[in-house]
Amino acid sequence: MTPNSALAVRESSKIKSDVKKLVAQIARMDAGKVRESASIRDDLGIDSLAAMEILASIEKRLGVVIDEAKAFDVVTVKDLLDLVAQCLLRKKKRL
C-alpha cells in the first residue's frame, strides 16, 4: 500500500466514523450500534427534520455542500456515506 492510499483509507475511515457519530447523536444512540445497512427512518427513527439536521452538521463539519435533491434518495446509512463521499470527491476536484 502506498503512503497516499494508506492516507486515503485512514481519511475514509475517519469520515465514516464522524458521520456515524453524527447520526448516532441525532438518533440518541451509541455510535457503535449504527450499522451501514440501517434504514435512517425505519431502523433509527430519524424523521425528515432530524435528517436535515444531520445533513447540515455534515456540511458544516466536512465543508461540503450536499445536494438536497440527492439527499431525498438516501435511505440507509450506507447511502448517506456514499453521498458524503461523492460530495468530498467533487470538493477535491474543485481544489
Steps between C-alpha positions, in 0.01 A plus 500: 500500500640839403513783754230687306264202492560435871414862572185473288390190693557677833309807378213286376483311827502828698223646285286188542554515873413872515181453296392204710563704817284783366221257410525335842491835676180604319346153551606507866678169486849356528706553184609137511140396436470701177529241222553598138202286400268678744208695359532855623126537544377150583789356702638816660174693536636817340229722355546747213581792728769302683634378164542861389683569827739214421563638151566849636742360759687302233523805275636710784747240629635391161466824308286352223168590343252214476247520218159481668349323199756221536447493876138394442633176345683409821335204674779328692808613687705351210310724256590798718866398513507460121343843452755659733783326310365640170486850649858471626620385158333800334659727759849355435457536123420870545818561701 
